[in-house]
Coordinates of C-alpha atoms in Angstrom, one line a residue:
M133 CA 0.0 0.0 0.0
G134 CA 1.5 3.3 -1.1
A135 CA 2.4 5.8 1.7
L136 CA 0.0 8.5 0.4
R137 CA -2.9 6.0 0.1
Y138 CA -2.2 4.6 3.5
A139 CA -2.2 8.1 5.0
A140 CA -5.5 8.9 3.2
I141 CA -7.3 5.8 4.4
T142 CA -5.9 6.3 7.9
A143 CA -7.3 9.8 7.9
V144 CA -10.7 8.5 6.8
F145 CA -10.7 5.9 9.6
E146 CA -9.7 8.4 12.2
T147 CA -12.3 10.9 11.1
L148 CA -15.1 8.3 11.1
W149 CA -14.1 7.0 14.5
A150 CA -13.6 10.5 16.1
T151 CA -16.9 11.9 14.9
R152 CA -18.9 8.7 15.7
L153 CA -20.3 8.8 12.1
T154 CA -20.1 5.0 11.9
A155 CA -23.2 4.6 14.1
L156 CA -25.2 7.0 12.0
L157 CA -24.1 5.4 8.8
R158 CA -25.0 1.9 10.0
A159 CA -28.4 3.1 11.2
T160 CA -29.3 4.7 7.8
S161 CA -27.6 2.2 5.5
R162 CA -29.6 -0.3 3.5
A163 CA -26.7 -2.8 3.6
R164 CA -27.8 -6.2 4.6
G165 CA -24.4 -7.5 5.6
V166 CA -20.6 -7.8 5.0
I167 CA -18.1 -10.5 4.1
F168 CA -14.7 -10.1 5.7
T169 CA -11.5 -11.1 4.0
L170 CA -8.7 -12.6 6.1
H171 CA -5.6 -14.4 5.2
R172 CA -3.0 -15.0 8.0
V173 CA -3.3 -14.9 11.8
L174 CA 0.0 -14.6 13.6
P175 CA 0.9 -13.4 17.1
E176 CA 4.3 -11.8 16.2
D177 CA 4.8 -8.3 15.0
P178 CA 5.9 -8.2 11.4
A179 CA 9.5 -7.4 10.4
D180 CA 10.5 -3.9 9.5
F181 CA 10.4 -5.0 5.8
A182 CA 7.1 -6.8 5.5
P183 CA 5.1 -5.6 2.5
N184 CA 2.7 -8.6 2.9
A185 CA 1.9 -7.7 6.5
I186 CA -1.4 -6.3 5.3
L187 CA -2.4 -9.9 5.0
Q188 CA -1.9 -10.8 8.6
I189 CA -3.7 -9.9 11.9
K190 CA -3.0 -11.0 15.4
P191 CA -5.1 -13.5 17.2
D192 CA -6.3 -11.0 19.8
F193 CA -7.5 -8.7 17.1
L194 CA -9.5 -11.5 15.5
D195 CA -11.0 -12.3 18.9
F196 CA -11.9 -8.6 19.4
A197 CA -13.3 -8.3 15.8
I198 CA -15.7 -11.2 16.4
Q199 CA -16.9 -9.9 19.7
R200 CA -17.2 -6.3 18.5
I201 CA -19.2 -7.3 15.4
R202 CA -21.7 -9.1 17.6
Q203 CA -21.8 -6.1 20.1
L204 CA -22.8 -3.9 17.1
G205 CA -25.8 -6.0 16.4
F206 CA -24.5 -8.3 13.6
D207 CA -25.2 -12.0 13.5
I208 CA -22.1 -13.9 12.4
V209 CA -23.4 -16.6 9.9
D210 CA -22.1 -19.0 7.3
L211 CA -22.2 -18.1 3.6
D212 CA -25.3 -20.1 3.0
E213 CA -27.3 -18.2 5.6
G214 CA -25.8 -14.9 4.4
L215 CA -27.0 -15.6 0.9
R216 CA -30.4 -16.5 2.2
R217 CA -30.6 -13.1 4.0
I218 CA -29.5 -11.2 0.8
E219 CA -32.2 -13.0 -1.2
S220 CA -34.9 -12.6 1.4
D221 CA -38.0 -10.5 0.5
F222 CA -38.4 -9.6 4.1
P223 CA -36.3 -7.5 6.6
E224 CA -33.5 -9.6 8.1
R225 CA -31.0 -9.0 10.9
R226 CA -27.7 -7.7 9.6
F227 CA -25.0 -10.3 9.3
A228 CA -21.3 -10.8 8.9
V229 CA -19.4 -13.6 7.3
F230 CA -15.7 -14.3 8.1
T231 CA -13.7 -15.8 5.2
F232 CA -10.0 -16.9 5.0
D233 CA -8.1 -17.2 1.7
D234 CA -5.2 -19.6 0.9
A235 CA -5.2 -22.1 3.8
Y236 CA -2.2 -20.8 5.6
R237 CA -0.9 -23.1 8.3
D238 CA -1.1 -20.4 10.9
N239 CA -4.9 -20.6 10.5
L240 CA -4.8 -24.0 12.2
K241 CA -2.5 -22.9 15.0
Y242 CA -3.8 -19.4 15.8
A243 CA -7.1 -18.7 14.0
L244 CA -9.0 -21.9 14.6
P245 CA -8.8 -21.8 18.4
V246 CA -10.2 -18.2 18.4
L247 CA -13.0 -19.2 16.0
R248 CA -14.0 -22.2 18.1
R249 CA -13.9 -20.3 21.4
N250 CA -16.2 -17.7 19.9
Q251 CA -18.4 -20.2 18.1
C252 CA -17.8 -18.2 14.9
P253 CA -18.8 -19.7 11.6
F254 CA -16.3 -19.1 8.8
T255 CA -15.3 -20.1 5.3
L256 CA -11.8 -21.4 4.3
Y257 CA -11.0 -21.1 0.6
V258 CA -8.5 -23.7 -0.5
P259 CA -6.1 -23.5 -3.5
S260 CA -5.5 -27.2 -4.2
A261 CA -2.0 -27.1 -5.8
L262 CA -0.7 -25.1 -2.9
V263 CA -2.1 -27.6 -0.5
D264 CA -0.3 -30.3 -2.5
G265 CA 2.9 -28.4 -1.9
V266 CA 3.7 -27.8 -5.5
G267 CA 2.5 -24.2 -6.1
E268 CA 4.3 -21.0 -5.5
V269 CA 3.2 -18.6 -2.8
W270 CA 4.9 -16.1 -5.0
W271 CA 4.0 -12.8 -3.3
Q272 CA 5.5 -14.0 0.0
A273 CA 8.5 -15.6 -1.8
L274 CA 9.2 -12.3 -3.5
E275 CA 9.3 -10.6 -0.1
D276 CA 11.5 -13.2 1.4
I277 CA 14.0 -13.2 -1.5
V278 CA 14.3 -9.4 -1.4
A279 CA 14.6 -9.4 2.4
Q280 CA 17.6 -11.7 2.2
Q281 CA 19.6 -9.9 -0.5
A282 CA 21.6 -6.7 -0.7
A283 CA 20.9 -6.7 -4.5
I284 CA 19.1 -8.8 -6.9
A285 CA 19.4 -9.4 -10.6
V286 CA 16.2 -9.7 -12.7
T287 CA 16.6 -11.3 -16.1
E288 CA 14.4 -10.1 -18.9
G289 CA 15.0 -10.6 -22.6
G290 CA 18.4 -12.1 -21.9
E291 CA 19.5 -9.0 -20.1
N292 CA 20.1 -8.6 -16.4
E293 CA 18.9 -5.6 -14.4
Y294 CA 20.5 -5.2 -11.1
I295 CA 18.4 -3.7 -8.3
A296 CA 19.8 -2.5 -5.0
T297 CA 18.0 -4.0 -2.0
A298 CA 20.5 -3.1 0.8
T299 CA 18.4 -0.6 2.7
L300 CA 14.8 -0.8 3.9
A301 CA 13.8 1.9 1.4
Q302 CA 15.5 0.0 -1.5
K303 CA 13.9 -3.2 -0.5
Q304 CA 10.4 -1.6 -0.5
A305 CA 11.0 0.1 -3.8
A306 CA 12.3 -3.2 -5.4
F307 CA 9.4 -5.2 -4.0
D308 CA 6.8 -2.6 -5.2
A309 CA 8.3 -2.6 -8.7
L310 CA 8.6 -6.3 -9.1
Y311 CA 5.2 -6.9 -7.6
L312 CA 3.6 -4.5 -10.1
K313 CA 5.6 -6.2 -12.9
M314 CA 4.3 -9.6 -11.8
R315 CA 0.7 -8.5 -11.5
T316 CA 0.7 -7.0 -15.0
M317 CA 2.5 -9.8 -16.9
P318 CA 1.0 -13.1 -18.2
E319 CA 0.9 -15.8 -15.6
T320 CA 3.4 -18.0 -17.5
D321 CA 5.9 -15.1 -17.4
R322 CA 5.2 -14.4 -13.8
V323 CA 5.8 -18.1 -12.9
A324 CA 9.1 -18.0 -14.9
L325 CA 10.2 -14.8 -13.2
I326 CA 9.7 -16.0 -9.6
R327 CA 11.3 -19.4 -10.5
D328 CA 14.3 -17.7 -12.0
L329 CA 14.7 -15.5 -8.9
A330 CA 14.4 -18.5 -6.7
T331 CA 17.0 -20.4 -8.7
K332 CA 19.5 -17.5 -8.6
Y333 CA 19.2 -17.1 -4.8
D334 CA 18.8 -20.8 -3.8
F335 CA 15.3 -20.3 -2.6
D336 CA 13.2 -23.5 -2.5
L337 CA 9.7 -22.6 -3.7
D338 CA 8.2 -26.0 -3.0
A339 CA 9.6 -26.1 0.6
H340 CA 8.4 -22.5 1.1
C341 CA 4.9 -23.5 0.0
R342 CA 4.8 -26.6 2.2
D343 CA 6.0 -24.5 5.2
L344 CA 3.3 -21.8 4.7
I345 CA 0.3 -23.8 3.5
M346 CA -1.6 -26.6 5.3
D347 CA -1.5 -30.1 3.8
W348 CA -4.7 -32.2 3.3
S349 CA -4.4 -34.0 6.6
E350 CA -4.2 -30.7 8.5
L351 CA -7.2 -29.4 6.5
R352 CA -9.2 -32.3 7.8
A353 CA -9.6 -30.5 11.1
F354 CA -11.4 -27.7 9.2
A355 CA -13.4 -30.0 7.0
D356 CA -14.7 -31.9 10.0
D357 CA -15.6 -28.8 12.0
Q358 CA -19.2 -27.7 11.8
L359 CA -18.2 -24.1 12.0
C360 CA -16.2 -24.3 8.8
T361 CA -17.3 -24.2 5.2
I362 CA -14.6 -25.3 2.7
G363 CA -14.6 -23.3 -0.5
A364 CA -12.5 -23.5 -3.7
H365 CA -9.7 -21.1 -4.5
T366 CA -8.7 -22.6 -7.9
V367 CA -5.7 -24.9 -8.4
H368 CA -2.7 -22.7 -8.8
H369 CA -3.9 -19.4 -7.4
Y370 CA -3.5 -17.8 -10.8
E371 CA -5.3 -14.6 -11.7
L372 CA -8.1 -16.1 -13.8
A373 CA -8.7 -13.0 -16.0
K374 CA -5.2 -13.5 -17.4
L375 CA -5.9 -17.0 -18.5
P376 CA -7.4 -18.4 -21.8
P377 CA -11.1 -19.3 -21.2
E378 CA -10.6 -23.0 -21.1
Q379 CA -7.7 -22.8 -18.7
A380 CA -9.6 -20.4 -16.4
R381 CA -12.5 -22.9 -16.4
N382 CA -10.2 -25.8 -15.6
E383 CA -8.6 -23.9 -12.7
I384 CA -12.0 -23.6 -11.0
E385 CA -13.5 -27.0 -12.0
L386 CA -10.5 -29.1 -11.1
S387 CA -10.1 -27.4 -7.7
V388 CA -13.7 -28.2 -6.9
K389 CA -13.2 -31.9 -8.0
V390 CA -10.0 -32.2 -5.9
I391 CA -11.6 -30.8 -2.8
E392 CA -14.6 -33.1 -3.3
A393 CA -12.3 -36.1 -3.7
Q394 CA -10.5 -35.2 -0.5
F395 CA -13.4 -34.5 1.8
G396 CA -16.4 -36.2 0.1
K397 CA -18.4 -33.0 -0.3
R398 CA -18.5 -30.7 -3.3
P399 CA -17.6 -27.1 -2.5
I400 CA -20.2 -24.7 -3.7
H401 CA -18.4 -21.4 -2.9
L402 CA -15.4 -19.9 -4.7
S403 CA -12.9 -17.1 -4.0
Y404 CA -11.2 -15.6 -7.0
P405 CA -7.4 -15.4 -6.5
I406 CA -6.3 -11.8 -5.9
G407 CA -9.9 -11.0 -6.6
G408 CA -9.7 -7.4 -7.8
I409 CA -11.2 -6.0 -11.0
A410 CA -8.0 -6.9 -13.0
S411 CA -8.1 -10.5 -11.7
A412 CA -11.7 -11.5 -12.2
G413 CA -14.5 -10.0 -14.2
P414 CA -17.7 -10.8 -16.0
R415 CA -16.2 -13.8 -17.8
E416 CA -15.1 -15.3 -14.6
Y417 CA -18.4 -14.6 -12.9
E418 CA -20.2 -16.4 -15.6
L419 CA -17.7 -19.4 -15.4
A420 CA -18.5 -19.7 -11.7
K421 CA -22.2 -19.7 -12.5
E422 CA -21.9 -22.2 -15.3
L423 CA -19.9 -24.6 -13.0
G424 CA -22.8 -24.7 -10.6
L425 CA -21.2 -22.7 -7.8
R426 CA -23.6 -21.1 -5.3
S427 CA -21.4 -18.0 -4.8
A428 CA -18.1 -16.4 -5.6
V429 CA -16.3 -13.6 -3.7
T430 CA -14.0 -10.9 -5.0
T431 CA -11.8 -8.5 -3.1
I432 CA -13.6 -5.5 -4.4
P433 CA -14.5 -3.6 -1.3
G434 CA -18.1 -3.1 -0.4
A435 CA -21.2 -4.0 1.6
L436 CA -23.8 -6.6 0.6
Y437 CA -27.2 -5.2 -0.5
R438 CA -30.4 -6.8 -1.8
R439 CA -29.2 -6.1 -5.3
H440 CA -26.5 -8.8 -4.8
R441 CA -29.2 -11.4 -5.0
A442 CA -28.7 -11.1 -8.8
Q443 CA -24.9 -11.0 -8.5
P444 CA -24.0 -14.0 -6.2
H445 CA -20.8 -14.7 -8.3
A446 CA -19.4 -11.2 -7.8
L447 CA -19.8 -10.5 -4.1
P448 CA -17.7 -7.8 -2.5
R449 CA -15.7 -8.1 0.7
V450 CA -14.1 -5.9 3.3
S451 CA -10.5 -6.8 4.1
L452 CA -9.5 -6.9 7.8
N453 CA -6.2 -5.2 6.8
G454 CA -3.1 -5.9 9.0
N455 CA -2.1 -2.3 8.8
F456 CA -5.3 -1.2 10.5
Q457 CA -5.5 -3.3 13.7
Q458 CA -6.4 -0.5 16.0
R459 CA -9.4 -1.7 18.0
R460 CA -11.2 1.6 17.4
Y461 CA -11.1 0.9 13.7
M462 CA -13.4 -2.1 14.1
D463 CA -16.4 0.2 14.1
V464 CA -15.3 1.4 10.7
F465 CA -14.9 -2.2 9.4
A466 CA -18.4 -2.9 10.7
T467 CA -19.7 0.0 8.5
P468 CA -19.4 -1.7 5.1
S469 CA -21.2 1.0 3.2
V470 CA -18.1 3.2 3.8
F471 CA -16.1 0.6 1.7
T472 CA -18.8 0.7 -1.0
L473 CA -18.2 4.4 -1.3
L474 CA -14.4 4.1 -1.1
G475 CA -14.3 1.4 -3.7
R476 CA -16.0 3.5 -6.4

């Protein structure tokens, strides 16, 4: 997150909290609910260089978030109940759905005990190749490679570009530039680039993936828990909009089949990897519908309204961002109409 954008969002959060506008906005909003996006749950403070820290919150903040949402009058429900309330022709109590992307191993150690203690329903979206230990958690691998080096060489078109990464500022600039490059290039080129960097700097991508992501036996604890809904998150965690139609379809369909084979139950909910407007759009929404999925979530920020009954394969979410773990901000996160406005 750029420094200026971070400062602007912080100013909005502080203003909304200080003026107590959140209560007024919730009282006057027609929003029916909110889906929260989470990824990692870790007790440690992130390192000084940790651009992916936006993806992690602490267990005590998760605990507080669950309790505060309920104090503010939301029911915490599973996705099926949330969809029912969106589609209802009658007034319904406001609801929140907690969702976790990527099946990080820390979800088992740190998130699951909090969720169980609070009897909090949730959805876990599973990328099947990463669970097999053969995918690349490339965004974290990029951070870890840059963190370990004083300079890195990026090969493109047979030419090497050397990027200084000795200081914290240099590391951040290098990460930002390479992350943007990877997000805008075709997935085959992105895979080749992260593998080339890994080879140059003796970074084992498979071991890295196995260390970060649960395996199928660990996921059994989630699949067997009545609080948990297992959803699909494709096979390789590719940005589907970058893929040819048939490959995009296979990424969704095969992940559903693999999860069904593992747990004996077909997942009916999908999370689009990355999930922004450049990662999934109308074509992907239609694919999810054609494949019989009940819902699919994006990372486009916003509240859930009755109009989403016609758009169950393009549902917005609100990210519980690791850079905004002040407890006072939870009242802002619980005002999803704010994010609908900010997302426009």
